[in-house]
Tab-separated table of C-alpha atoms and ligand atoms in Angstrom:
chain	number	residue	atom	x	y	z
W	1	MET	CA	0.000	0.000	0.000
W	2	HIS	CA	2.503	2.587	1.085
W	3	GLU	CA	5.559	1.972	-1.003
W	4	ASN	CA	7.629	5.104	-1.222
W	5	LYS	CA	7.300	5.166	-4.976
W	6	LYS	CA	3.551	5.305	-4.717
W	7	ILE	CA	3.692	8.157	-2.211
W	8	SER	CA	6.058	10.192	-4.369
W	9	SER	CA	3.859	9.752	-7.431
W	10	ILE	CA	0.575	11.081	-6.058
W	11	VAL	CA	1.391	14.505	-7.470
W	12	ASP	CA	3.104	15.400	-10.739
W	13	THR	CA	5.716	18.049	-9.993
W	14	GLY	CA	6.492	18.099	-13.731
W	15	LEU	CA	3.327	20.204	-14.113
W	16	ALA	CA	4.845	23.109	-12.153
W	17	ASP	CA	5.534	25.518	-15.029
W	18	ILE	CA	7.534	28.690	-14.806
W	19	GLU	CA	5.736	31.633	-16.379
W	20	PRO	CA	6.478	35.325	-16.684
W	21	VAL	CA	4.357	37.706	-14.563
W	22	PRO	CA	3.573	40.354	-17.203
W	23	LEU	CA	2.613	43.272	-14.932
W	24	PRO	CA	3.721	46.624	-16.423
W	25	VAL	CA	5.560	47.688	-13.248
W	26	PHE	CA	8.328	45.127	-13.789
W	27	PRO	CA	9.605	46.277	-17.223
W	28	GLU	CA	9.072	49.907	-16.118
W	29	LYS	CA	11.614	49.317	-13.369
W	30	GLY	CA	13.970	47.220	-15.510
W	31	ILE	CA	13.354	43.980	-13.667
W	32	GLU	CA	12.007	40.568	-14.611
W	33	ALA	CA	9.548	38.485	-12.643
W	34	ASP	CA	8.575	34.839	-13.131
W	35	THR	CA	6.287	32.614	-11.115
W	36	LEU	CA	6.677	28.927	-10.319
W	37	ARG	CA	3.153	27.534	-10.568
W	38	LEU	CA	3.096	24.953	-7.783
W	39	ASP	CA	-0.690	25.333	-7.809
W	40	ARG	CA	-0.652	23.130	-10.923
W	41	ILE	CA	0.886	19.978	-9.443
W	42	HIS	CA	-2.388	18.580	-8.091
W	43	PRO	CA	-5.956	19.894	-7.847
W	44	VAL	CA	-6.145	19.285	-4.058
W	45	ILE	CA	-2.669	18.417	-2.746
W	46	SER	CA	-1.745	21.765	-4.093
W	47	GLY	CA	1.270	23.964	-3.970
W	48	ASN	CA	3.628	23.916	-1.058
W	49	LYS	CA	1.404	21.554	0.937
W	50	TRP	CA	2.699	18.582	-1.031
W	51	PHE	CA	6.316	19.489	-0.317
W	52	LYS	CA	5.557	20.013	3.367
W	53	LEU	CA	3.692	16.688	3.646
W	54	LYS	CA	5.982	14.483	1.612
W	55	TYR	CA	8.469	13.473	4.315
W	56	TYR	CA	5.735	13.115	6.928
W	57	LEU	CA	4.008	10.621	4.621
W	58	LEU	CA	7.239	8.751	3.953
W	59	ASP	CA	8.077	8.652	7.682
W	60	ALA	CA	4.584	7.397	8.517
W	61	ALA	CA	4.923	4.639	5.920
W	62	ALA	CA	8.383	3.681	7.184
W	63	GLY	CA	7.013	3.469	10.736
W	64	LYS	CA	4.050	1.369	9.536
W	65	SER	CA	1.565	3.899	10.864
W	66	LYS	CA	-2.061	3.389	9.907
W	67	THR	CA	-3.485	6.776	10.774
W	68	LEU	CA	-2.330	10.326	10.116
W	69	ILE	CA	-3.469	12.972	12.570
W	70	SER	CA	-3.149	16.703	12.086
W	71	PHE	CA	-4.685	20.042	13.025
W	72	GLY	CA	-6.020	23.182	11.474
W	73	GLY	CA	-8.809	25.679	11.013
W	74	ALA	CA	-12.018	25.264	9.033
W	75	TYR	CA	-10.482	26.627	5.804
W	76	SER	CA	-7.087	24.962	6.105
W	77	ASN	CA	-5.316	24.080	2.855
W	78	HIS	CA	-3.171	21.721	4.912
W	79	ILE	CA	-6.145	19.734	6.251
W	80	VAL	CA	-7.760	19.110	2.874
W	81	ALA	CA	-4.403	18.297	1.241
W	82	LEU	CA	-3.629	15.839	4.024
W	83	ALA	CA	-7.054	14.183	3.758
W	84	CYS	CA	-6.609	13.665	0.028
W	85	ALA	CA	-2.978	12.508	0.303
W	86	ALA	CA	-3.859	10.073	3.105
W	87	LYS	CA	-6.593	8.546	0.996
W	88	GLN	CA	-4.336	8.176	-2.034
W	89	CYS	CA	-1.528	6.606	0.011
W	90	GLY	CA	-3.774	4.210	1.957
W	91	PHE	CA	-3.746	5.861	5.397
W	92	GLU	CA	-6.689	6.669	7.632
W	93	SER	CA	-6.801	10.330	8.624
W	94	VAL	CA	-8.069	12.393	11.530
W	95	GLY	CA	-8.365	16.190	11.456
W	96	ILE	CA	-8.576	18.131	14.711
W	97	ILE	CA	-10.415	21.305	13.811
W	98	ARG	CA	-10.171	24.458	15.862
W	99	GLY	CA	-13.590	25.912	16.679
W	100	GLU	CA	-17.041	24.463	17.309
W	101	ALA	CA	-18.727	22.311	14.662
W	102	SER	CA	-21.149	24.524	12.789
W	103	GLY	CA	-24.391	23.401	11.183
W	104	ARG	CA	-22.907	23.870	7.755
W	105	PRO	CA	-19.251	22.797	7.505
W	106	SER	CA	-16.959	24.878	5.288
W	107	PRO	CA	-16.385	23.653	1.714
W	108	THR	CA	-12.840	22.753	2.813
W	109	LEU	CA	-14.056	20.479	5.614
W	110	GLN	CA	-16.744	18.959	3.416
W	111	ALA	CA	-14.042	18.038	0.911
W	112	ALA	CA	-11.788	16.628	3.668
W	113	ALA	CA	-14.648	14.490	5.002
W	114	GLY	CA	-15.305	13.354	1.434
W	115	TYR	CA	-11.765	11.906	1.377
W	116	GLY	CA	-12.628	9.900	4.474
W	117	MET	CA	-11.050	12.150	7.093
W	118	GLN	CA	-12.611	11.877	10.565
W	119	LEU	CA	-13.172	15.391	11.828
W	120	ARG	CA	-13.160	16.294	15.521
W	121	PHE	CA	-14.043	19.788	16.567
W	122	MET	CA	-12.469	21.443	19.542
W	123	SER	CA	-13.182	24.769	21.158
W	124	ARG	CA	-10.270	27.173	21.156
W	125	ALA	CA	-9.884	26.719	24.920
W	126	GLU	CA	-9.788	22.925	24.619
W	127	TYR	CA	-7.444	23.162	21.645
W	128	ARG	CA	-4.892	24.976	23.792
W	129	GLU	CA	-4.732	21.999	26.190
W	130	LYS	CA	-2.742	20.070	23.624
W	131	THR	CA	-0.927	17.636	25.922
W	132	GLN	CA	-4.231	16.379	27.290
W	133	TRP	CA	-5.904	15.433	24.028
W	134	LEU	CA	-2.738	14.382	22.225
W	135	HIS	CA	-2.367	11.722	24.892
W	136	GLU	CA	-5.979	10.620	24.445
W	137	LEU	CA	-5.528	10.446	20.681
W	138	SER	CA	-2.428	8.287	20.960
W	139	ILE	CA	-4.466	5.789	22.990
W	140	LYS	CA	-7.413	5.868	20.638
W	141	PHE	CA	-5.240	5.539	17.500
W	142	PRO	CA	-2.248	3.470	18.613
W	143	SER	CA	-0.417	3.298	15.307
W	144	SER	CA	-0.788	6.925	14.344
W	145	HIS	CA	1.625	9.513	13.022
W	146	ILE	CA	1.071	13.069	14.204
W	147	ILE	CA	1.813	15.852	11.747
W	148	PRO	CA	2.205	19.363	13.192
W	149	GLU	CA	-0.308	22.024	12.172
W	150	GLY	CA	0.447	23.303	8.670
W	151	GLY	CA	3.103	20.602	8.153
W	152	ALA	CA	5.532	22.771	10.142
W	153	GLY	CA	8.664	21.115	11.512
W	154	GLU	CA	11.843	19.553	10.224
W	155	ALA	CA	10.208	17.145	7.750
W	156	GLY	CA	8.227	20.051	6.297
W	157	ILE	CA	11.354	22.177	5.896
W	158	LYS	CA	13.207	19.280	4.274
W	159	GLY	CA	10.442	18.819	1.689
W	160	SER	CA	10.374	22.553	0.961
W	161	GLU	CA	14.069	22.470	0.137
W	162	GLU	CA	13.089	20.535	-3.000
W	163	ILE	CA	10.929	23.312	-4.441
W	164	LEU	CA	13.763	25.271	-6.038
W	165	ALA	CA	14.959	22.196	-7.919
W	166	LEU	CA	11.945	22.791	-10.215
W	167	ALA	CA	13.390	26.088	-11.472
W	168	ASP	CA	16.630	27.106	-13.109
W	169	GLN	CA	17.734	28.582	-9.856
W	170	SER	CA	20.821	30.334	-11.156
W	171	LYS	CA	18.593	32.752	-13.095
W	172	TYR	CA	17.098	34.495	-10.057
W	173	SER	CA	18.442	37.114	-7.664
W	174	HIS	CA	15.359	37.194	-5.390
W	175	ILE	CA	12.953	34.413	-4.472
W	176	PHE	CA	9.625	35.388	-2.916
W	177	CYS	CA	7.035	33.319	-1.090
W	178	ALA	CA	4.050	33.817	1.197
W	179	MET	CA	4.765	32.942	4.804
W	180	GLY	CA	2.420	31.404	7.370
W	181	THR	CA	4.377	29.127	9.711
W	182	GLY	CA	7.569	29.971	7.777
W	183	THR	CA	8.311	26.323	6.980
W	184	MET	CA	8.436	26.851	3.217
W	185	CYS	CA	10.609	29.982	3.586
W	186	LEU	CA	13.140	28.136	5.696
W	187	GLY	CA	13.361	25.305	3.179
W	188	LEU	CA	13.830	27.778	0.326
W	189	ALA	CA	16.488	29.662	2.286
W	190	ARG	CA	18.398	26.434	2.868
W	191	ALA	CA	18.276	25.604	-0.824
W	192	ALA	CA	19.105	29.101	-2.071
W	193	SER	CA	22.550	29.866	-3.395
W	194	ALA	CA	24.987	32.361	-1.898
W	195	GLN	CA	23.978	35.164	-4.309
W	196	GLN	CA	20.254	34.851	-3.637
W	197	TYR	CA	17.853	36.280	-1.103
W	198	VAL	CA	14.656	34.548	-0.078
W	199	HIS	CA	11.856	36.915	0.931
W	200	GLY	CA	8.885	35.827	3.003
W	201	ILE	CA	5.706	37.896	2.844
W	202	CYS	CA	4.170	37.389	6.262
W	203	VAL	CA	0.390	36.907	6.056
W	204	LEU	CA	-0.113	37.057	9.838
W	205	LYS	CA	-0.210	40.169	11.959
W	206	GLY	CA	2.294	40.546	14.751
W	207	PHE	CA	4.347	37.502	13.834
W	208	GLN	CA	7.784	38.680	14.886
W	209	GLU	CA	9.792	35.934	16.508
W	210	PHE	CA	11.279	33.759	13.881
W	211	GLN	CA	14.120	31.338	13.664
W	212	ASP	CA	16.874	33.244	11.904
W	213	ALA	CA	18.194	31.983	8.649
W	214	ALA	CA	20.895	33.438	6.487
W	215	ARG	CA	19.680	35.089	3.279
W	216	LEU	CA	16.082	35.266	4.538
W	217	ARG	CA	14.219	38.581	4.608
W	218	ILE	CA	10.765	38.832	6.121
W	219	HIS	CA	8.281	41.531	5.160
W	220	HIS	CA	5.683	42.386	7.796
W	221	ASP	CA	3.680	45.124	6.042
W	222	TYR	CA	1.518	43.044	3.723
W	223	HIS	CA	-0.857	41.082	5.969
W	224	PHE	CA	-3.907	43.270	5.143
W	225	GLY	CA	-5.149	43.215	8.735
W	226	GLY	CA	-4.091	39.692	9.682
W	227	TYR	CA	-4.460	36.044	8.799
W	228	ALA	CA	-7.252	35.453	6.235
W	229	LYS	CA	-8.222	39.146	6.442
W	230	LYS	CA	-8.812	41.036	3.239
W	231	THR	CA	-9.503	44.551	2.027
W	232	PRO	CA	-11.250	45.807	-1.134
W	233	GLU	CA	-7.797	46.899	-2.351
W	234	LEU	CA	-6.461	43.340	-2.134
W	235	ILE	CA	-9.478	41.891	-3.941
W	236	HIS	CA	-9.231	44.588	-6.622
W	237	PHE	CA	-5.539	43.796	-7.082
W	238	MET	CA	-6.226	40.043	-7.409
W	239	ASN	CA	-8.885	40.678	-10.083
W	240	GLN	CA	-6.613	43.058	-11.960
W	241	LEU	CA	-3.649	40.642	-11.727
W	242	HIS	CA	-5.807	37.917	-13.194
W	243	ARG	CA	-7.039	40.175	-16.014
W	244	GLN	CA	-3.531	41.347	-16.892
W	245	THR	CA	-1.605	38.088	-16.478
W	246	GLY	CA	-4.094	35.182	-16.332
W	247	ILE	CA	-2.641	34.201	-12.939
W	248	PRO	CA	-5.230	33.229	-10.289
W	249	THR	CA	-4.300	33.841	-6.639
W	250	ASP	CA	-5.938	33.171	-3.268
W	251	PHE	CA	-6.785	35.905	-0.778
W	252	VAL	CA	-5.035	34.289	2.233
W	253	TYR	CA	-1.540	33.787	0.817
W	254	THR	CA	-0.638	34.260	-2.831
W	255	GLY	CA	-2.759	37.401	-3.428
W	256	LYS	CA	-0.769	39.114	-0.665
W	257	LEU	CA	2.480	37.761	-2.127
W	258	PHE	CA	1.887	39.129	-5.627
W	259	TYR	CA	0.591	42.428	-4.227
W	260	ALA	CA	3.701	42.822	-2.065
W	261	VAL	CA	6.139	42.143	-4.893
W	262	ALA	CA	4.373	44.556	-7.279
W	263	ASP	CA	4.272	47.196	-4.523
W	264	LEU	CA	7.972	46.761	-3.641
W	265	ALA	CA	8.879	47.027	-7.335
W	266	GLY	CA	6.860	50.270	-7.613
W	267	ARG	CA	8.790	51.666	-4.634
W	268	ASP	CA	12.162	50.952	-6.292
W	269	TYR	CA	13.039	48.238	-3.806
W	270	PHE	CA	14.890	46.220	-6.467
W	271	PRO	CA	17.938	47.380	-8.409
W	272	ALA	CA	17.428	47.345	-12.199
W	273	GLY	CA	18.438	43.986	-13.628
W	274	SER	CA	16.962	42.041	-10.685
W	275	ARG	CA	15.324	38.758	-11.588
W	276	LEU	CA	12.538	37.663	-9.304
W	277	LEU	CA	10.945	34.272	-8.816
W	278	LEU	CA	7.564	34.226	-7.078
W	279	ILE	CA	6.551	30.849	-5.662
W	280	HIS	CA	2.855	30.354	-6.429
W	281	SER	CA	2.176	28.096	-3.481
W	282	GLY	CA	-1.379	27.074	-4.455
W	283	GLY	CA	-4.227	27.406	-1.970
W	284	LEU	CA	-6.844	28.456	-4.513
W	285	GLN	CA	-9.497	26.324	-2.790
W	286	GLY	CA	-9.531	28.924	0.009
W	287	ASN	CA	-11.341	31.365	-2.303
W	288	ARG	CA	-14.453	29.206	-1.966
W	289	SER	CA	-15.113	30.923	1.343
W	290	LEU	CA	-15.542	34.299	-0.421
W	291	PRO	CA	-18.977	35.570	-1.469
W	292	LYS	CA	-19.819	34.578	-5.045
W	293	GLY	CA	-18.860	37.185	-7.611
W	294	MET	CA	-16.211	38.903	-5.497
W	295	LEU	CA	-13.498	37.451	-7.720
W	296	ASP	CA	-13.787	37.441	-11.529
W	297	PHE	CA	-12.131	34.026	-11.770
R	1	PLP	C1	0.153	27.005	3.841
R	1	PLP	C2	0.418	27.964	2.761
R	1	PLP	C3	1.476	28.879	2.807
R	1	PLP	C4	2.346	29.069	4.019
R	1	PLP	O1	3.359	28.143	4.131
R	1	PLP	P1	4.236	28.079	5.458
R	1	PLP	O2	5.196	27.001	5.195
R	1	PLP	O3	3.282	27.723	6.592
R	1	PLP	O4	4.850	29.400	5.703
R	1	PLP	C5	1.689	29.701	1.709
R	1	PLP	N1	0.889	29.634	0.625
R	1	PLP	C6	-0.161	28.779	0.561
R	1	PLP	C7	-1.015	28.810	-0.634
R	1	PLP	C8	-0.428	27.918	1.619
R	1	PLP	O5	-1.490	27.084	1.539
């Protein structure tokens, strides 16, 4: 069931094209910008979530675990990706969801349940008492493998180091990604070469402490009010980006990433001749929580 080959083949990383980002601000400032479309590698196990899950899946298989357990919110890209990956690799899965069960589960949780994930809801207060329920879970699911929220942790960083192998890395002076837990950023920074900087666009408000890494720059001014918050300006930008370039983005992560890079370029942040690579880390399913018609795509 869980041979390593099978696990590695559930997505097709060959589908991750590199495309130019033809926004007028880049040629105006004498710089080039490409995007690595990780959103294309799988319709559900999308973007960076595959890279962050890969070594957790392989470790679980090596340890003969039957059940994968992880955590997240009601709109979590990680939870739905894990549910789908678990099903494809032959694991059971359990999702611990922060917040009370509502009458109508989010589209994300409906999809996760559709892949066979058992969902357990926990109030925020209960959720904080992690040691208590982690112990109970380990009794209830004896051969389980616990994956940290968002796929954070060493295995997640290790998988993220493989992202840059999909691009001709020597071409780029600056690599940009959206940053939640920072796992992807750290992996990219480890894989970057000595002449490159990796930039993380932080999508959370007030996220300051961070494990230092050489060649990593974090930008804190593009969270638009906080995690999963949005403004009309962000939505307008995402619609305009799609009209001008054909590139779809999500409002939690990649919309803020593309906005930030275009804004920095407009403010002469980059010397002429810079070559930027934006990691399109997927997450488009998150847009299903927006009112219909807000986005043109
Ligand atoms: C989860 C996610 C991120 C954040 O990745 P981290 O490794 O937690 O920083 C970025 N983009 C998308 C689309 C995501 O789903």
